Amino acid sequence: MSSVFGKNIKIAIFGQSHAEVVGVCIDGLPAGEHIDKEALADFMARRAPGNASFATKRKEKDAVEILTGLVDDTTCGAPLMAMIRNTDCKSKDYSQFKDTPRPSHADYVAEIKYNGFQDIRGGGHFSGRLTAALCIAGGICKQLLEKKGIEIFSHIYTIGDITEPLFEQIAPEKNMLEKLARSHFPVLNENIGQKMIAKITEVQADCDSIGGGIECMVLGMPVGVGGGMFAGIENHLSSAIFGVPAVKGIEFGNGFSCMHLKGSENNDAFCMTDKEVKTASNRHGGILGGISSGMPIIFRTAIKATPSIAKSQKTVSLSEKKDTHIEIKGRHDPCIVPRAVACIEAATAIALYDLLLTSKI
Amino acid sequence: MSSVFGKNIKIAIFGQSHAEVVGVCIDGLPAGEHIDKEALADFMARRAPGNASFATKRKEKDAVEILTGLVDDTTCGAPLMAMIRNTDCKSKDYSQFKDTPRPSHADYVAEIKYNGFQDIRGGGHFSGRLTAALCIAGGICKQLLEKKGIEIFSHIYTIGDITEPLFEQIAPEKNMLEKLARSHFPVLNENIGQKMIAKITEVQADCDSIGGGIECMVLGMPVGVGGGMFAGIENHLSSAIFGVPAVKGIEFGNGFSCMHLKGSENNDAFCMTDKEVKTASNRHGGILGGISSGMPIIFRTAIKATPSIAKSQKTVSLSEKKDTHIEIKGRHDPCIVPRAVACIEAATAIALYDLLLTSKI
Amino acid sequence: MSSVFGKNIKIAIFGQSHAEVVGVCIDGLPAGEHIDKEALADFMARRAPGNASFATKRKEKDAVEILTGLVDDTTCGAPLMAMIRNTDCKSKDYSQFKDTPRPSHADYVAEIKYNGFQDIRGGGHFSGRLTAALCIAGGICKQLLEKKGIEIFSHIYTIGDITEPLFEQIAPEKNMLEKLARSHFPVLNENIGQKMIAKITEVQADCDSIGGGIECMVLGMPVGVGGGMFAGIENHLSSAIFGVPAVKGIEFGNGFSCMHLKGSENNDAFCMTDKEVKTASNRHGGILGGISSGMPIIFRTAIKATPSIAKSQKTVSLSEKKDTHIEIKGRHDPCIVPRAVACIEAATAIALYDLLLTSKI
Amino acid sequence: MSSVFGKNIKIAIFGQSHAEVVGVCIDGLPAGEHIDKEALADFMARRAPGNASFATKRKEKDAVEILTGLVDDTTCGAPLMAMIRNTDCKSKDYSQFKDTPRPSHADYVAEIKYNGFQDIRGGGHFSGRLTAALCIAGGICKQLLEKKGIEIFSHIYTIGDITEPLFEQIAPEKNMLEKLARSHFPVLNENIGQKMIAKITEVQADCDSIGGGIECMVLGMPVGVGGGMFAGIENHLSSAIFGVPAVKGIEFGNGFSCMHLKGSENNDAFCMTDKEVKTASNRHGGILGGISSGMPIIFRTAIKATPSIAKSQKTVSLSEKKDTHIEIKGRHDPCIVPRAVACIEAATAIALYDLLLTSKI
């Protein structure tokens, strides 16, 4: 229990922000699957910093080295190990946070849990840097899902007080979805997207940061994947998604708004569509009783503002046991939501591919 | 993977709505823990039907029989198996749903996943009846947590369009919390509670149902429980909570509202309080980096309206592959939120106790 | 970790020797499998006491009640829970063993591990009685394997100093194997079997007990089941087999005798037989690199003599911290090997069926 | 399920014989443990080839690079990833084995299981080379056990028909044990050891190989580690030990010889020794009911002869479906037993440390 995930495949993530590498070992991949390294690099680029004016100034090439598990770029049944070298670490930035923990970071809880032995440099294993390893595993699972006709699409539906329509309201065409998959700031409405970017630029200028929300849609999942009780898609997906730092909530289908609806308003009627069983609406988000219904799987996650802000903040000195202030220098994203999109997709791909592998004898 | 949960303790839930029993096997409980059977019965009563005018007419005594694992009501290191007999089953009510699946129920996905062999009677293993087994395990874990000074409190904060204040807004005194723990319709504001009950009575009269929301607060969790990435409290808790049927979302701390806040607004400053490290606010919900911070753990779940409604609904005939209608007779709760409170607490207790058992050598 | 086993199916065993029941919950069984309850009862009878003059005088009907997981005797995808009532307990026999632990029993280690809270009655959860629960699960898995053409056969190859030939030496015909499957004292050579029984009768008369060995052969396992490193058949099988009390060793194929052979003597040449790839000999016991080779899987287990003997034995008084003596009254098998045969087959069936369910997408 | 092991720590092994690296990710190590890299290198050297005249000619420096999980050589709570580069691969040697599988190797079963996509070079993930990764993890766990006063010692007790006395017969002094721990051919009797080496040299000259046996003794394990049924030390240890290629059997305490003994001969009487509860003999091998008794844990494993021999052997052509012959060129150990000693100790250290971490709240 820690940085290992999965039942049929096992994802073991390793690395710290300022260790030599971050990476992942994936056990249980079926043999004979070709891995498109270029497509993987493209996926990694969606998470990489430096793609927008407002992103962190830390530059990493993030070149993925796959050292085991492939023969001629094809899985061979052996565990796949891949890693990325950490080349642009500035460790001296972080030494003070051991005594004066950064608000809303893991510094304080790590100090207690690990008796002061945690790697404080760059947030150590708690760093967002670790999501690069998640994206390697997720990028690979995403390719394997795509071979089965299962695709994941996402958009940023909220930044601060700016919100755009949801998938269910827009019902986007395929070419719109493909555009999302290539974008570094994926939105359904470009005008609103520009306002979101303006908002991020504004908070950055003010030495602040901002939160947001991501909506995900999974197309092509066959009926019958998942299971009852603890084997449900929601259970497995949420336990993967909360592996992405800064996620504060997850909701499926119409989510929290279901609280306000009557059964007659909330239920999705079954209907025959093109000789297939579908539902007329999709408030259930493609999951019934934990099991895929054949409708798009829809969920949203809330991402909090980067806690690293340049403004002065109140904190305590652990050694002196008194209140004090802290200013966090360094290179930080004013909004991690755009980069979190790939991470959420990665976690989704891992969880769903793992569920898909559940055996039917 | 299915109805088994846990790492240090293993909860295996069994039973179907109309099987002879529902129950649970709990493996890994420490030896020497006295189980208060009366307190357990009181906890079960909070989930039991029939405590309000509007609850399902199905009457179950829900007497828990603990058949193994105890000696003189004290754990002995052997697995604890407990069960409840299903005494008031009316199986003939359900036969038609195999061909004409009930909207927003698991009938259709179960038909596909289990090739028609699923137990259709009363929803089989997907029935809310199974949460009685969850509550046995949860009720026991709750007692074990309480011995460690860890307590779980909940209230219904939303029914339909009626909403009451959150824990953070009220900061309830201990006697108010204890009142919640005894209530069958726990709310912080009794006037609003009465309006909620009126709302439920109203939809019931209209052959309809209604959704709602539950907020949970865990007090007394020591700093340092949980872990990074996939070992976080959110990961483990959410994967347990989605084991409760009808949950559509979960959010921690300020949850989805974090999307709208700047870092400077969202961060919780550390401060010394009574010589202990605390935070001045608790938007983080007691969890940082997946690890308990020592502040109250706060989260909310969204519960959809019971999909079983007496109104006529559109569905399909699977055999004839055409659209049709269905009317669901039988005994159903117009609102499962009040009974779900104990279930959410049960899932919480199981997940947190399991995390608490994580070893420190 | 404890009495839970399996990756694709999860077996959770519960009960103590003198609890109300012993039983098992099996999670993950595929839906649509008919369970032959009569065949299960026959299998249980092979483990049941009282089938030989020398067996324990404890009489249990061992009627298996399957309370969940079946509809019309067919699996429905929900966990199967089955149990047996303990009807013939004489608890007063055991009270003294808490202070003066029985040699080579678990009394002493349980006292330390469970801080004195263990169920001492009849050995509690350590009792051989628990293997009845194992046999329920194993009997069911055995049926499911048989539907796939996979059969398990066993014989007693050693009792004390009396030994009969091994499967590889005899190459028994199918009717001989079927005879083994029906026998309560399965041997390949009836004359030697009579000598074994005489030996057991002899030690019983002398208030003593005797050990022995069981050889198992699995026919029909397709090539390619299992996996490398920790996923091997040997790993999984041994971790199940040591769940049977009194097993002191396990060896595959030619086992320990491989120590004495050269590579040229030990290797099994591949050859074409009836257009299929086979090996000319089977010293590898049907497993190469942890994976089934298509040849019979062969292994042997060593079973120690029942530690409960009527003779006076040296032990200590834990309270007085001094040496003392103990005499164990009560009803005990002079040789548990005949009854262990079904248990070994049960553990084998569970482990192999679990491996067989490992997914191929 | 595959190359992942452990409950409280998770060991994920990766690599193939001719991949760029072999290595391991260890999740769950407690923070604050200093790792002695020099001691680790010494342990690795015990497995390394080239330490005897008869060892494989493949030369690997086997320099362990620990890339994550340490700060100042001390565990920090983050997963530890360590690897070794494969520098001396000669891949061309292996191409023919895809069609004509080597007898008693995994070539054939891998071909079937992985549909021909397995890494055939050097045996791929089935190679003994992978035990280097096992030894990294095991070497680390061994250090952590030693800090708790738990030590593992081994000797080669059989090579071919040459056998030396067992630990129980010799009762070696501490300095003798320490000598074992430093030796590349550890035996209790040097004269017999010389005969074993002569035997290995003899079979090597004859283009053949030879099997043997290893006995292990674990000192210092406190009473009460392990658990009943599937949580026993034997279950966990055997499932790790069979991860070492070529192991064909494992026996605990007096092992298979228990088959021949009466209860009165096999039972180990408890006695007070130096005011502690001990047993007068140790036929039970330090484990009762799956739980450590405080006596030395004793077990033996049987290691088959290296299947790679230079002699011509019968096999089949999979493509032509006919019998043929094969000669295996290349660099192979005539006896892997000496190098397997460190591997067995490594697997033991991993399994026992994992059990030791099992929580007591």
GROMACS .gro file of N, CA, C and O in nm, chain C residues 318-352:
model
  140
 1040LEU      N    1   0.318  -2.229   3.192
 1040LEU     CA    2   0.350  -2.090   3.158
 1040LEU      C    3   0.335  -2.000   3.280
 1040LEU      O    4   0.408  -1.902   3.295
 1041SER      N    5   0.240  -2.030   3.367
 1041SER     CA    6   0.217  -1.944   3.483
 1041SER      C    7   0.328  -1.963   3.587
 1041SER      O    8   0.375  -1.867   3.646
 1042GLU      N    9   0.370  -2.088   3.605
 1042GLU     CA   10   0.470  -2.116   3.709
 1042GLU      C   11   0.611  -2.114   3.652
 1042GLU      O   12   0.709  -2.127   3.726
 1043LYS      N   13   0.622  -2.104   3.522
 1043LYS     CA   14   0.752  -2.102   3.455
 1043LYS      C   15   0.841  -2.217   3.500
 1043LYS      O   16   0.957  -2.200   3.535
 1044LYS      N   17   0.782  -2.336   3.499
 1044LYS     CA   18   0.864  -2.454   3.530
 1044LYS      C   19   0.820  -2.573   3.445
 1044LYS      O   20   0.708  -2.575   3.391
 1045ASP      N   21   0.906  -2.670   3.436
 1045ASP     CA   22   0.877  -2.789   3.357
 1045ASP      C   23   0.769  -2.872   3.425
 1045ASP      O   24   0.760  -2.876   3.548
 1046THR      N   25   0.689  -2.939   3.343
 1046THR     CA   26   0.585  -3.025   3.397
 1046THR      C   27   0.550  -3.130   3.292
 1046THR      O   28   0.621  -3.146   3.193
 1047HIS      N   29   0.443  -3.204   3.317
 1047HIS     CA   30   0.400  -3.307   3.221
 1047HIS      C   31   0.256  -3.282   3.181
 1047HIS      O   32   0.182  -3.213   3.251
 1048ILE      N   33   0.220  -3.340   3.069
 1048ILE     CA   34   0.081  -3.328   3.025
 1048ILE      C   35   0.037  -3.459   2.964
 1048ILE      O   36   0.116  -3.531   2.902
 1049GLU      N   37  -0.090  -3.489   2.987
 1049GLU     CA   38  -0.151  -3.604   2.916
 1049GLU      C   39  -0.272  -3.552   2.843
 1049GLU      O   40  -0.356  -3.482   2.901
 1050ILE      N   41  -0.279  -3.580   2.716
 1050ILE     CA   42  -0.387  -3.526   2.634
 1050ILE      C   43  -0.497  -3.629   2.619
 1050ILE      O   44  -0.480  -3.730   2.551
 1051LYS      N   45  -0.605  -3.603   2.688
 1051LYS     CA   46  -0.723  -3.689   2.670
 1051LYS      C   47  -0.798  -3.640   2.546
 1051LYS      O   48  -0.760  -3.545   2.482
 1052GLY      N   49  -0.905  -3.706   2.518
 1052GLY     CA   50  -0.989  -3.658   2.411
 1052GLY      C   51  -0.986  -3.750   2.291
 1052GLY      O   52  -0.929  -3.860   2.296
 1053ARG      N   53  -1.048  -3.704   2.183
 1053ARG     CA   54  -1.071  -3.787   2.065
 1053ARG      C   55  -0.977  -3.743   1.955
 1053ARG      O   56  -0.991  -3.634   1.901
 1054HIS      N   57  -0.881  -3.823   1.918
 1054HIS     CA   58  -0.784  -3.780   1.819
 1054HIS      C   59  -0.756  -3.891   1.719
 1054HIS      O   60  -0.759  -4.009   1.752
 1055ASP      N   61  -0.725  -3.849   1.597
 1055ASP     CA   62  -0.686  -3.945   1.495
 1055ASP      C   63  -0.545  -3.995   1.524
 1055ASP      O   64  -0.455  -3.915   1.545
 1056PRO      N   65  -0.522  -4.124   1.518
 1056PRO     CA   66  -0.384  -4.173   1.529
 1056PRO      C   67  -0.303  -4.140   1.404
 1056PRO      O   68  -0.182  -4.139   1.406
 1057CYS      N   69  -0.374  -4.111   1.295
 1057CYS     CA   70  -0.305  -4.074   1.170
 1057CYS      C   71  -0.401  -3.988   1.088
 1057CYS      O   72  -0.510  -4.032   1.051
 1058ILE      N   73  -0.361  -3.864   1.063
 1058ILE     CA   74  -0.452  -3.776   0.989
 1058ILE      C   75  -0.431  -3.783   0.839
 1058ILE      O   76  -0.503  -3.720   0.763
 1059VAL      N   77  -0.333  -3.864   0.797
 1059VAL     CA   78  -0.301  -3.866   0.653
 1059VAL      C   79  -0.422  -3.902   0.566
 1059VAL      O   80  -0.449  -3.834   0.468
 1060PRO      N   81  -0.497  -4.008   0.602
 1060PRO     CA   82  -0.611  -4.042   0.514
 1060PRO      C   83  -0.709  -3.927   0.498
 1060PRO      O   84  -0.758  -3.901   0.387
 1061ARG      N   85  -0.738  -3.857   0.608
 1061ARG     CA   86  -0.831  -3.745   0.599
 1061ARG      C   87  -0.767  -3.623   0.533
 1061ARG      O   88  -0.836  -3.539   0.476
 1062ALA      N   89  -0.634  -3.614   0.542
 1062ALA     CA   90  -0.565  -3.500   0.480
 1062ALA      C   91  -0.568  -3.506   0.328
 1062ALA      O   92  -0.549  -3.404   0.262
 1063VAL      N   93  -0.592  -3.626   0.274
 1063VAL     CA   94  -0.592  -3.639   0.127
 1063VAL      C   95  -0.691  -3.541   0.065
 1063VAL      O   96  -0.657  -3.466  -0.028
 1064ALA      N   97  -0.813  -3.539   0.116
 1064ALA     CA   98  -0.914  -3.448   0.060
 1064ALA      C   99  -0.873  -3.303   0.081
 1064ALA      O  100  -0.897  -3.217  -0.006
 1065CYS      N  101  -0.809  -3.275   0.194
 1065CYS     CA  102  -0.767  -3.137   0.222
 1065CYS      C  103  -0.661  -3.091   0.123
 1065CYS      O  104  -0.664  -2.977   0.075
 1066ILE      N  105  -0.566  -3.179   0.096
 1066ILE     CA  106  -0.461  -3.144   0.000
 1066ILE      C  107  -0.523  -3.123  -0.139
 1066ILE      O  108  -0.489  -3.027  -0.210
 1067GLU      N  109  -0.615  -3.209  -0.174
 1067GLU     CA  110  -0.683  -3.191  -0.304
 1067GLU      C  111  -0.762  -3.060  -0.306
 1067GLU      O  112  -0.767  -2.991  -0.408
 1068ALA      N  113  -0.822  -3.027  -0.193
 1068ALA     CA  114  -0.900  -2.904  -0.186
 1068ALA      C  115  -0.810  -2.782  -0.206
 1068ALA      O  116  -0.841  -2.693  -0.287
 1069ALA      N  117  -0.699  -2.779  -0.132
 1069ALA     CA  118  -0.607  -2.666  -0.145
 1069ALA      C  119  -0.555  -2.657  -0.288
 1069ALA      O  120  -0.540  -2.548  -0.345
 1070THR      N  121  -0.529  -2.773  -0.347
 1070THR     CA  122  -0.480  -2.778  -0.484
 1070THR      C  123  -0.583  -2.722  -0.581
 1070THR      O  124  -0.552  -2.641  -0.670
 1071ALA      N  125  -0.706  -2.763  -0.562
 1071ALA     CA  126  -0.814  -2.718  -0.653
 1071ALA      C  127  -0.832  -2.568  -0.643
 1071ALA      O  128  -0.849  -2.499  -0.745
 1072ILE      N  129  -0.827  -2.514  -0.522
 1072ILE     CA  130  -0.844  -2.370  -0.503
 1072ILE      C  131  -0.732  -2.294  -0.572
 1072ILE      O  132  -0.756  -2.200  -0.648
 1073ALA      N  133  -0.609  -2.336  -0.548
 1073ALA     CA  134  -0.494  -2.264  -0.603
 1073ALA      C  135  -0.493  -2.272  -0.755
 1073ALA      O  136  -0.466  -2.172  -0.824
 1074LEU      N  137  -0.522  -2.391  -0.809
 1074LEU     CA  138  -0.514  -2.406  -0.955
 1074LEU      C  139  -0.631  -2.336  -1.024
 1074LEU      O  140  -0.614  -2.276  -1.131
   0.00000   0.00000   0.00000
